[in-house]
XYZ file of C-alpha atoms in Angstrom:
784
model
C 149.837 60.872 92.795
C 146.372 61.367 94.326
C 147.262 64.912 95.391
C 148.371 65.745 91.862
C 145.093 64.389 90.455
C 143.030 66.450 92.886
C 145.078 69.539 92.075
C 144.555 69.015 88.351
C 140.823 68.604 88.823
C 140.650 71.779 90.900
C 142.588 73.691 88.272
C 140.303 72.349 85.521
C 137.223 73.382 87.474
C 138.656 76.837 88.097
C 139.491 77.236 84.413
C 136.043 76.033 83.402
C 134.390 78.460 85.827
C 136.481 81.347 84.532
C 135.596 80.446 80.972
C 131.896 80.260 81.752
C 132.072 83.572 83.584
C 134.020 85.208 80.807
C 131.500 83.923 78.266
C 128.946 86.235 79.916
C 131.255 89.067 80.934
C 132.284 89.590 77.352
C 128.723 90.751 76.698
C 128.790 93.298 79.540
C 127.419 96.026 77.311
C 124.211 94.118 76.748
C 123.897 93.444 80.461
C 124.373 97.135 81.177
C 121.908 98.187 78.483
C 119.310 95.660 79.713
C 119.757 96.765 83.335
C 119.235 100.427 82.377
C 116.180 99.502 80.306
C 114.498 97.581 83.118
C 115.451 100.282 85.618
C 113.655 102.769 83.372
C 110.614 100.466 83.228
C 110.676 100.194 87.042
C 110.759 103.990 87.373
C 107.899 104.269 84.893
C 105.891 101.627 86.740
C 106.437 103.281 90.130
C 105.541 106.663 88.670
C 102.138 105.627 87.375
C 101.198 102.692 89.611
C 98.663 103.281 92.384
C 100.224 102.595 95.812
C 98.412 100.348 98.286
C 98.450 101.217 101.994
C 97.790 98.863 104.874
C 95.509 99.983 107.679
C 95.041 97.928 110.810
C 93.152 97.930 114.081
C 93.451 95.707 117.132
C 90.420 94.276 118.898
C 90.130 92.563 122.276
C 87.494 89.836 122.275
C 85.939 89.699 125.746
C 85.691 86.253 127.256
C 84.185 85.471 130.658
C 86.847 82.914 131.461
C 89.627 85.445 130.871
C 88.203 88.378 132.810
C 86.594 89.899 129.765
C 83.261 90.685 131.437
C 82.907 94.351 132.024
C 82.973 95.578 135.582
C 79.462 96.987 135.378
C 78.115 93.449 134.909
C 80.251 91.842 137.596
C 77.480 92.290 140.162
C 75.209 90.009 138.134
C 77.613 87.134 137.577
C 75.500 84.941 139.815
C 72.607 85.194 137.361
C 72.431 82.435 134.797
C 71.730 84.951 132.025
C 75.406 85.965 132.043
C 76.912 82.482 132.007
C 76.512 81.695 128.313
C 78.850 79.682 126.139
C 82.410 80.912 125.769
C 83.264 82.688 122.564
C 85.787 80.904 120.341
C 88.355 83.199 118.734
C 88.302 81.185 115.523
C 84.560 81.705 115.299
C 84.938 85.445 115.859
C 87.627 85.644 113.163
C 85.270 84.020 110.678
C 82.475 86.378 111.705
C 84.712 89.408 111.172
C 85.693 88.100 107.732
C 82.157 87.076 106.846
C 80.575 88.265 103.649
C 77.423 89.499 105.409
C 79.385 91.739 107.800
C 81.503 93.196 104.971
C 78.391 93.785 102.873
C 76.600 95.560 105.719
C 79.675 97.731 106.349
C 79.837 98.710 102.670
C 76.162 99.615 102.616
C 76.243 101.704 105.773
C 79.516 103.445 104.891
C 78.636 103.797 101.180
C 82.006 102.336 100.297
C 80.631 101.053 96.993
C 80.592 104.654 95.759
C 83.971 106.094 94.765
C 85.030 109.452 93.350
C 87.974 109.950 90.996
C 89.435 113.172 89.652
C 90.592 112.676 86.087
C 94.257 113.437 85.329
C 96.285 113.547 82.130
C 97.567 109.987 82.415
C 95.810 108.416 85.355
C 92.860 109.201 87.571
C 93.296 109.419 91.336
C 90.569 108.512 93.795
C 89.317 111.331 95.977
C 88.024 110.468 99.432
C 86.826 112.591 102.297
C 87.399 115.924 100.598
C 85.359 115.277 97.468
C 84.320 118.344 95.461
C 80.925 116.690 94.958
C 78.882 114.068 96.762
C 76.088 111.942 95.332
C 73.162 110.751 97.410
C 71.282 107.786 95.963
C 67.784 107.423 97.380
C 67.774 103.702 96.599
C 64.069 103.749 95.796
C 64.245 101.185 92.997
C 64.347 97.430 93.094
C 67.749 95.762 92.894
C 69.533 99.076 93.451
C 72.536 97.375 95.043
C 72.962 95.157 91.981
C 73.702 98.198 89.810
C 77.190 98.749 88.443
C 77.612 101.990 86.561
C 79.741 105.114 86.084
C 78.663 108.750 86.082
C 80.820 111.699 85.108
C 80.250 115.159 86.575
C 81.744 118.252 85.004
C 81.548 121.240 87.338
C 80.470 124.322 85.425
C 80.084 126.624 88.430
C 79.298 126.422 92.110
C 75.616 126.052 91.196
C 75.550 124.061 87.959
C 77.134 120.905 86.604
C 77.024 118.769 83.492
C 76.240 115.056 83.816
C 77.384 112.173 81.577
C 76.433 108.505 81.826
C 78.549 105.352 81.545
C 78.627 105.587 77.743
C 79.916 109.175 78.043
C 76.591 110.333 76.644
C 75.362 113.708 77.739
C 72.519 113.402 80.284
C 71.940 117.092 80.857
C 72.819 120.174 82.868
C 71.531 120.278 86.430
C 71.712 122.389 89.532
C 73.507 121.082 92.585
C 70.922 119.742 95.039
C 68.388 119.048 92.312
C 66.662 115.660 92.393
C 67.551 113.675 89.267
C 65.284 110.798 88.280
C 66.584 107.783 86.398
C 64.996 104.476 85.450
C 68.232 102.618 86.160
C 69.330 104.344 89.374
C 66.116 105.833 90.719
C 66.228 109.265 92.331
C 69.553 110.786 93.323
C 70.993 114.178 94.212
C 74.429 115.615 93.442
C 75.678 118.118 96.039
C 78.746 120.334 95.896
C 81.291 120.969 98.594
C 82.339 124.532 97.833
C 85.353 124.336 100.152
C 86.841 121.482 98.120
C 85.653 122.701 94.727
C 88.347 125.309 94.251
C 88.241 125.216 90.481
C 85.641 124.573 87.815
C 85.645 122.921 84.423
C 87.178 119.644 85.555
C 85.637 116.191 85.511
C 84.872 113.946 88.450
C 84.080 110.287 87.822
C 81.568 108.696 90.182
C 81.674 104.905 90.184
C 78.812 102.900 91.653
C 79.812 99.272 92.158
C 77.342 96.464 92.658
C 77.277 95.323 96.236
C 78.356 91.818 95.180
C 81.381 93.085 93.294
C 82.319 95.544 96.048
C 81.951 92.865 98.710
C 84.216 90.478 96.817
C 86.839 93.192 96.389
C 86.752 94.393 99.989
C 86.653 90.870 101.399
C 89.768 89.910 99.413
C 91.653 92.843 100.949
C 90.503 92.142 104.520
C 92.554 89.961 106.848
C 91.995 88.975 110.486
C 94.736 87.350 112.556
C 95.180 86.307 116.157
C 98.280 88.185 117.367
C 99.347 85.312 119.629
C 97.659 82.084 120.599
C 97.835 83.060 124.283
C 95.789 86.265 123.957
C 92.304 87.245 122.884
C 93.533 90.171 120.778
C 92.826 90.156 117.054
C 94.541 92.260 114.408
C 92.258 93.332 111.561
C 94.029 94.727 108.482
C 92.780 96.181 105.218
C 94.664 97.389 102.151
C 93.502 100.211 99.898
C 95.022 103.007 97.798
C 93.369 105.562 100.109
C 94.535 105.364 103.730
C 91.604 107.323 105.126
C 89.107 105.089 103.365
C 90.752 101.955 104.729
C 90.738 103.378 108.270
C 87.076 104.384 108.055
C 86.152 100.958 106.716
C 87.879 99.172 109.610
C 86.340 101.428 112.254
C 82.892 101.014 110.706
C 83.404 97.241 110.504
C 84.195 97.011 114.229
C 81.211 99.193 115.177
C 78.809 97.085 113.115
C 80.365 93.899 114.477
C 79.707 95.020 118.062
C 76.232 96.332 117.237
C 75.278 93.086 115.554
C 76.471 91.134 118.578
C 74.434 93.384 120.891
C 71.374 93.085 118.651
C 71.729 89.315 118.556
C 72.039 89.162 122.313
C 69.126 91.563 122.850
C 67.041 89.664 120.345
C 67.367 86.557 122.455
C 66.576 88.527 125.616
C 63.572 90.239 124.039
C 62.125 86.987 122.792
C 62.781 85.473 126.214
C 61.048 88.389 127.959
C 58.056 88.160 125.636
C 57.763 84.429 126.241
C 58.085 84.880 130.010
C 55.369 87.552 130.105
C 53.032 85.363 128.093
C 53.649 82.410 130.394
C 53.289 84.572 133.491
C 49.798 85.617 132.356
C 48.803 81.997 131.834
C 50.354 80.798 135.097
C 48.727 83.637 137.068
C 45.276 82.565 135.852
C 45.969 78.913 136.596
C 47.333 79.783 140.036
C 44.181 81.763 140.900
C 42.028 78.775 139.916
C 44.026 76.357 142.048
C 43.869 78.689 145.075
C 40.073 78.924 144.732
C 39.897 75.115 144.668
C 41.878 75.047 147.912
C 39.460 77.551 149.442
C 36.382 75.533 148.403
C 37.844 72.271 149.672
C 38.710 73.722 153.099
C 35.289 75.326 153.391
C 33.535 72.104 152.427
C 35.521 69.952 154.850
C 35.777 72.610 157.645
C 39.550 72.560 157.433
C 41.873 75.382 158.224
C 45.152 73.551 158.466
C 44.905 69.814 157.920
C 48.234 68.795 159.498
C 47.568 70.902 162.600
C 44.021 69.630 162.939
C 45.160 66.050 162.470
C 47.697 66.508 165.221
C 45.044 68.055 167.436
C 42.614 65.175 166.765
C 45.217 62.606 167.648
C 46.029 64.502 170.833
C 42.316 64.665 171.778
C 41.915 60.963 171.087
C 44.839 60.222 173.344
C 43.437 62.485 176.074
C 40.018 60.797 175.801
C 41.536 57.383 176.217
C 43.504 58.634 179.193
C 40.370 60.147 180.731
C 38.495 56.883 180.125
C 41.173 55.016 182.033
C 41.081 57.529 184.913
C 37.284 57.532 185.084
C 37.210 53.737 184.949
C 39.707 53.537 187.786
C 37.697 56.008 189.816
C 34.498 54.001 189.194
C 36.177 50.851 190.450
C 37.497 52.665 193.558
C 34.025 54.076 194.244
C 32.473 50.619 193.830
C 35.010 49.127 196.214
C 34.232 51.821 198.763
C 30.512 51.219 198.423
C 31.019 47.459 198.882
C 33.272 48.143 201.868
C 30.608 50.293 203.495
C 28.029 47.593 203.055
C 30.216 45.027 204.778
C 31.506 47.361 207.444
C 30.031 46.856 210.976
C 30.833 50.355 212.032
C 33.843 49.174 213.894
C 36.358 49.502 211.122
C 37.824 52.664 209.831
C 36.981 53.525 206.235
C 40.166 53.914 204.014
C 40.848 57.520 203.306
C 42.597 59.247 200.315
C 41.495 56.570 197.816
C 38.238 58.115 196.842
C 38.488 60.324 193.722
C 38.565 63.999 194.318
C 35.320 64.743 196.000
C 35.363 67.111 198.964
C 32.048 65.960 200.441
C 32.854 62.217 200.533
C 36.360 62.731 201.780
C 35.266 65.037 204.598
C 32.484 62.651 205.630
C 34.898 59.709 205.701
C 37.356 61.735 207.742
C 34.608 62.713 210.216
C 33.387 59.081 210.254
C 36.847 57.737 211.051
C 37.294 60.322 213.841
C 33.993 59.240 215.439
C 34.944 55.554 215.211
C 38.270 56.278 216.814
C 36.607 58.383 219.517
C 33.996 55.677 220.218
C 36.610 52.973 220.372
C 38.588 55.057 222.863
C 35.519 55.596 225.019
C 34.660 51.864 224.880
C 37.966 51.084 226.403
C 36.779 52.702 229.602
C 33.017 52.169 229.346
C 30.389 49.922 227.912
C 28.203 50.116 224.814
C 25.433 51.350 226.974
C 27.274 54.439 227.721
C 25.203 57.374 226.482
C 28.191 58.855 224.914
C 28.860 55.670 222.996
C 25.232 55.455 221.976
C 25.230 59.025 220.791
C 28.480 58.461 218.884
C 27.110 55.320 217.278
C 24.091 57.229 216.128
C 26.364 59.783 214.533
C 28.455 57.048 212.966
C 25.386 55.391 211.460
C 24.176 58.709 210.199
C 27.548 59.525 208.657
C 27.762 56.056 207.135
C 24.469 56.609 205.364
C 25.673 59.988 204.173
C 28.939 58.501 202.939
C 27.100 55.741 201.095
C 24.749 58.227 199.475
C 27.679 60.495 198.535
C 29.598 57.594 196.951
C 26.531 56.543 194.962
C 26.158 60.073 193.627
C 29.861 60.143 192.802
C 29.569 56.847 190.927
C 26.592 58.179 188.972
C 28.493 61.337 187.955
C 31.532 59.282 186.981
C 29.389 57.010 184.805
C 27.903 60.050 183.045
C 31.337 61.579 182.596
C 32.704 58.268 181.292
C 29.924 58.066 178.715
C 30.579 61.612 177.592
C 34.272 60.919 177.203
C 33.515 57.772 175.207
C 31.189 59.679 172.879
C 33.794 62.401 172.353
C 36.432 59.788 171.630
C 34.205 58.176 169.043
C 33.741 61.548 167.345
C 37.497 62.242 167.365
C 38.267 58.762 166.061
C 35.797 59.332 163.259
C 37.510 62.567 162.279
C 40.886 60.840 162.476
C 39.685 58.089 160.176
C 38.755 60.771 157.597
C 42.187 62.441 157.703
C 43.996 60.065 155.204
C 41.336 60.627 152.571
C 41.268 64.360 153.172
C 45.057 64.491 153.163
C 45.189 62.589 149.859
C 42.585 64.826 148.271
C 44.165 67.988 149.662
C 47.649 66.945 148.604
C 46.490 66.643 144.970
C 45.091 70.179 145.088
C 48.082 71.482 147.085
C 50.534 69.903 144.656
C 48.967 71.760 141.739
C 49.073 74.970 143.767
C 52.731 74.432 144.666
C 53.729 73.676 141.043
C 51.967 76.733 139.720
C 53.424 78.885 142.477
C 56.998 77.696 141.935
C 56.649 78.162 138.162
C 55.256 81.634 138.737
C 58.157 82.587 141.015
C 60.711 81.093 138.561
C 59.298 83.014 135.597
C 59.073 86.179 137.642
C 62.747 85.836 138.569
C 63.751 85.205 134.945
C 61.778 88.245 133.834
C 63.790 90.418 136.184
C 67.061 88.847 134.992
C 66.097 89.453 131.359
C 65.234 93.044 132.130
C 68.674 93.509 133.704
C 70.308 91.921 130.649
C 68.478 94.230 128.266
C 69.383 97.269 130.348
C 73.072 96.339 130.723
C 74.117 94.677 127.405
C 77.838 95.362 126.808
C 79.814 94.947 123.519
C 81.567 91.607 123.108
C 84.803 93.347 122.058
C 86.888 96.354 122.975
C 88.933 98.417 120.539
C 92.536 98.398 121.715
C 93.866 100.542 118.841
C 91.629 102.344 116.431
C 92.434 102.016 112.732
C 95.741 103.560 111.710
C 97.850 103.395 108.547
C 101.524 103.398 107.755
C 102.897 106.200 105.607
C 104.902 103.646 103.626
C 102.889 101.796 100.976
C 103.003 98.017 101.058
C 102.536 97.839 97.306
C 104.378 98.482 95.143
C 107.532 98.073 97.233
C 110.106 100.342 95.666
C 113.117 98.394 96.830
C 111.586 95.116 95.652
C 110.619 96.597 92.266
C 114.150 97.932 91.746
C 115.605 94.605 92.827
C 113.330 92.714 90.435
C 114.188 95.135 87.629
C 117.890 94.583 88.287
C 117.410 90.815 88.356
C 115.397 90.890 85.139
C 117.901 93.253 83.562
C 120.636 90.718 84.226
C 118.538 87.608 83.776
C 117.151 88.409 80.312
C 120.513 88.774 78.519
C 121.892 85.925 80.629
C 118.991 83.700 79.539
C 119.330 84.714 75.904
C 123.053 84.046 75.908
C 122.540 80.780 77.778
C 119.791 79.580 75.411
C 121.746 80.604 72.318
C 124.801 78.895 73.725
C 122.699 75.848 74.595
C 121.236 75.665 71.099
C 124.567 76.408 69.423
C 126.360 73.088 68.856
C 129.253 74.601 66.916
C 132.841 74.247 67.985
C 133.765 77.435 69.851
C 137.134 77.160 71.501
C 139.952 74.916 72.602
C 137.854 73.491 75.416
C 135.436 72.064 72.881
C 138.396 70.477 71.094
C 139.881 69.055 74.273
C 136.560 67.664 75.514
C 135.778 65.870 72.226
C 139.178 64.946 70.755
C 142.266 63.184 72.005
C 144.351 64.553 69.101
C 147.233 66.916 70.005
C 146.308 70.591 69.719
C 148.885 72.869 68.087
C 147.123 76.191 68.332
C 144.341 78.424 67.103
C 144.184 81.154 64.500
C 141.977 84.189 65.265
C 139.520 85.656 62.802
C 141.183 87.746 60.097
C 139.392 90.589 58.348
C 141.906 90.383 55.469
C 141.690 86.667 54.898
C 142.808 86.912 51.247
C 146.162 88.489 52.130
C 149.304 86.418 52.576
C 151.539 86.968 55.586
C 154.531 89.185 54.945
C 157.635 89.632 57.017
C 156.259 92.808 58.523
C 152.791 91.408 59.332
C 151.767 91.980 62.964
C 148.186 90.883 62.880
C 146.865 88.403 65.418
C 146.488 85.810 62.658
C 150.112 86.216 61.581
C 151.347 85.842 65.162
C 149.167 82.777 65.682
C 150.487 81.082 62.547
C 154.056 81.790 63.664
C 153.285 80.010 66.933
C 151.800 77.109 65.005
C 154.978 76.974 62.864
C 157.000 76.711 66.059
C 154.767 73.972 67.485
C 155.069 72.012 64.241
C 158.831 71.955 64.639
C 158.394 69.831 67.769
C 156.095 67.445 65.960
C 158.450 67.128 62.939
C 161.545 66.720 65.043
C 161.954 63.056 64.071
C 161.911 63.628 60.287
C 165.191 62.887 58.417
C 167.208 66.028 57.954
C 168.103 65.236 54.345
C 164.454 65.179 53.329
C 161.761 67.865 53.337
C 159.320 67.987 56.200
C 155.983 67.275 54.589
C 152.889 68.905 56.179
C 149.440 67.940 54.946
C 146.422 70.088 55.799
C 142.859 68.810 55.654
C 139.465 69.422 57.274
C 136.077 67.785 57.741
C 134.094 70.105 55.474
C 134.882 72.702 52.840
C 135.222 76.378 53.855
C 136.976 75.611 57.123
C 140.013 77.654 56.085
C 142.544 74.904 55.441
C 143.707 76.642 52.212
C 144.121 79.925 54.138
C 146.150 78.146 56.813
C 148.192 76.229 54.219
C 149.277 79.223 52.157
C 150.014 81.395 55.225
C 151.856 78.597 57.000
C 153.988 78.078 53.898
C 154.616 81.824 53.669
C 155.574 82.005 57.343
C 158.072 79.154 56.961
C 159.468 80.768 53.794
C 159.976 84.065 55.641
C 162.091 82.182 58.199
C 164.584 81.342 55.351
C 163.465 77.807 54.585
C 162.778 76.647 51.049
C 159.068 75.840 50.915
C 156.817 74.265 48.329
C 153.049 74.656 48.577
C 151.148 71.949 46.670
C 147.433 72.263 45.876
C 146.214 68.669 46.045
C 142.530 69.551 46.529
C 142.135 68.854 42.836
C 138.350 68.634 42.960
C 137.889 72.136 44.369
C 141.164 74.082 44.159
C 141.234 77.343 46.146
C 144.857 78.521 45.985
C 144.094 80.838 43.063
C 141.845 82.852 45.401
C 144.940 83.972 47.323
C 147.612 84.183 44.622
C 147.598 84.479 40.868
C 148.407 81.007 39.437
C 148.460 79.423 35.995
C 145.761 76.933 35.018
C 148.336 74.172 34.538
C 149.527 72.260 37.552
C 149.533 68.953 39.431
C 146.760 67.269 37.485
C 148.485 68.154 34.222
C 151.721 66.616 35.499
C 150.016 63.415 36.621
C 148.079 62.995 33.406
C 151.165 63.603 31.154
C 153.644 60.760 30.789
C 156.949 62.482 30.149
C 156.293 65.829 31.853
C 158.744 67.291 34.357
C 157.379 68.497 37.713
C 159.595 71.570 37.636
C 157.695 72.797 34.602
C 154.553 73.218 36.697
C 156.074 74.847 39.787
C 155.787 78.653 39.963
C 157.692 81.021 42.198
C 155.645 83.290 44.479
C 156.409 86.958 44.082
C 157.784 88.761 47.114
C 159.369 85.636 48.564
C 162.798 84.252 47.824
C 162.164 80.624 48.748
C 158.432 80.179 48.323
C 157.282 77.991 45.382
C 153.778 76.826 44.545
C 152.553 73.802 42.632
C 148.988 74.622 41.518
C 146.281 71.984 41.433
C 145.805 72.332 37.731
C 142.745 71.561 35.675
C 139.970 69.694 37.485
C 140.182 66.116 36.110
C 137.307 63.706 35.496
C 139.134 60.943 37.422
C 140.800 62.635 40.446
C 140.988 59.501 42.577
C 142.740 57.504 39.842
C 145.286 60.240 39.323
C 146.111 60.403 43.032
C 146.504 56.625 43.162
C 149.169 56.639 40.403
C 152.798 55.836 41.182
C 153.829 59.234 39.891
C 152.533 60.772 43.139
C 155.031 58.793 45.208
C 157.868 59.465 42.826
C 156.932 63.128 42.772
C 157.145 63.363 46.572
C 160.445 61.454 46.514
C 161.883 64.034 44.143
C 160.402 67.100 45.851
C 161.467 66.048 49.366
C 165.038 66.111 48.195
C 164.706 69.589 46.697
C 162.866 71.486 49.472
C 163.106 71.991 53.194
C 159.315 71.994 53.749
C 156.432 70.811 51.655
C 152.961 72.110 52.616
C 150.086 70.264 50.956
C 146.506 71.545 50.747
C 144.307 68.414 50.506
C 140.589 67.752 50.110
C 138.124 67.510 53.093
C 138.145 63.939 54.435
C 134.394 63.612 54.993
C 133.506 64.168 51.326
C 136.068 62.241 49.284
C 138.833 59.687 49.783
C 141.503 61.751 48.006
C 143.295 62.710 51.198
C 143.412 59.134 52.484
C 144.915 57.953 49.174
C 147.948 60.210 49.542
C 148.220 60.312 53.355
C 151.229 57.966 53.386
C 153.383 60.713 51.880
C 152.834 63.057 54.857
C 155.100 63.484 57.847
C 152.266 65.131 59.784
C 148.636 66.010 59.232
C 147.271 69.345 60.404
C 143.522 68.875 60.832
C 141.838 72.278 60.504
C 138.631 72.870 62.480
C 136.826 76.141 61.953
C 135.273 77.743 65.048
C 131.595 78.732 64.934
C 131.232 76.678 61.754
C 131.818 72.979 62.347
C 129.234 71.143 64.424
C 130.633 69.231 67.390
C 129.071 66.048 66.042
C 131.512 66.158 63.118
C 134.453 65.916 65.523
C 133.851 62.180 65.557
C 135.433 62.072 62.062
C 138.953 63.295 63.031
C 138.781 61.307 66.282
C 138.033 58.134 64.335
C 140.837 58.830 61.850
C 143.278 59.440 64.704
C 142.381 56.298 66.615
C 142.506 54.172 63.451
C 145.831 55.737 62.389
C 144.669 56.546 58.886
C 146.311 59.994 58.975
C 149.900 59.893 60.261
C 151.075 62.119 63.083
C 147.782 64.084 63.353
C 147.363 67.372 65.165
C 144.424 69.788 65.374
C 144.356 73.473 64.527
C 141.386 75.668 65.498
C 140.737 78.341 62.867
C 138.753 81.574 62.850
C 138.451 81.951 66.623
C 136.845 85.002 68.195
C 139.394 87.644 69.190
C 136.891 89.237 71.593
C 136.808 86.011 73.573
C 140.424 86.322 74.543
C 142.225 85.060 71.460
C 144.525 87.216 69.371
C 147.783 88.896 69.861
C 147.922 92.214 68.031
C 151.546 93.091 68.567
C 151.924 96.474 66.896
C 148.337 96.417 65.655
C 146.707 99.804 65.758
C 143.271 99.835 67.382
C 140.653 101.966 65.704
C 138.615 103.776 68.346
C 134.857 104.026 67.825
C 132.247 106.188 69.561
C 130.479 104.438 72.480
C 127.131 104.271 70.702
C 128.719 102.605 67.666
C 130.405 100.121 69.946
C 127.078 99.208 71.544
C 125.109 98.797 68.345
C 127.940 97.133 66.444
C 128.414 94.704 69.313
C 126.761 91.441 68.401
C 125.166 89.499 71.184
C 126.753 86.397 69.728
C 130.182 87.927 70.134
């Protein structure tokens, strides 16, 4: 069960898609015509549009951290002047796109001046090989704010005619002649004879204001980082003239590098000027401090204070040492003198304790020898011995000499000791002055040292700045100079053709879609099925001969459709009693839906099949049967309004048919509803059902009057006619309500006047009239 439901849904979706597709395919001629029209517009646009070319150059931004410093500066990497801040690529991109850089490039390259050679339809810009060239002297104020047009007509290789922006004649001039103007100042027009092959043609010279030109050029300039891992930038520029775009990019890069060098040199120059000024000041201050040092040393008899201080300390130490030695020697000499006084000439005087004195030491040695000699002699003789006496005399004499020598030695040592003491006092005095002198000298020396270090520092920086000025390198390197592609980026031919094709298909599609969206009329069976639950018995295509009645030899699509409807009705009327006529009522929602056309042709079709048929016109308010066949004025209304009249007196036989009778509606009565409510209507149908095989009744529209509902009980089936492209879908609620409420017995729906070009129609044996292709196109309505 579920599989069957899914299959049905898939089939419905497929049918719906095919119908939607066919709704557009049926208008294929309009799609084709629209596609050709937009293709022609695309060709026209491409023919006269000005192509835009893209030029690009690649630039390597040098960075110290990525090995960007040039090799010629590598030797100076240790100098602080070459260790500046790293360049940020984002900053450099903004600099390259900056308004000031673009403006300077335009001014230097004169890109705000353009030349155009006038053509029949469009003018083309001439660049590089211009027949003429204008040289503005720019000697007026606000020259770069001017925005004007000049036109030059070459008369010969020597003369030309000049027109201003208003196409007013300025005058005839010679090439190379200075032309004065209040607006533009002085300017000269020169001719390039190699490019001026012909005369008598106009050249338009456009001078754009620098603001306008900068805005235009800046909008066409783009700078991108090729990859985030490299320092390479791609600079691109679009322009109708490839050569102009390439020159602009090359000039932009040159000015960018020059500006960077100027900026760097400007800093170095200002630094050098500052250093030189400071060096002059420091040199004078340093000379003053050095003179102060000289005066202080001269005043205090100082050559080198630390050395002299060390020497004074050493002398003081030596003096103290000498004082100790001299003091010791004085004590030794005193002891010796005291020993001599107490000596009885028998004892030996100590030797080698007397300070260095050759005289005393030799006398003591001689004295000790004599004492030893005497004592040796006394061992064998007496004191009276002449030898002993003589030796004693010598001993006494030597003793006196020794005593005198020691006294002299003591006197010399005392003098020497006093001299050493005086010298020590002097040295100690000088030493006591050293802290003050050192403090005073350090203050002067500190100033000298500061000035000297500052002088040396500035001198070093001056040399570094000089090296920087002499070896300033560009901050970027051109990897690829500007080049352009031969294929324009705008307009893109393939894209234009694609857009034209899309528009060519989209415009008719949109029109058809919008018209279909706004059209709420019933179109086809799908509209019936989606809005009604009433059985559908068929549709009748549009008939050009709608006033003609179907004959036995009719082969039109309408005739075939009505035959099919006749067949379908047989299934609906299968339960009707065989002894009675099958009664078919036809009605509609509104007038002019074709129910009368269907009624008379359905009756004729049944009559052709050999059945006895009666067609009754019961739309007594607005009878239409007489539009199809010639009928008398008397009819149904006359029968109903006459008491003893016979119905057979009002029935007429249709010519050309053996078993086709018609009961006209008769005269339009003042009380149609009352007539239809009379009992004679029922008795009439009772009688007629026994006399005919089929009774076809044309009734009034149900939405306007109640006539049809009053007589509906006499019908075996109701054929509800809906006219395509006429009845609004909102009105389908009326038959749906009647069907659900059962007010019209055995209802079925018939769709009338359908479009044969949308797939309806049969045409067995119908001859098709061939038309020329152009008539088919222009006779083909977009609505079908």
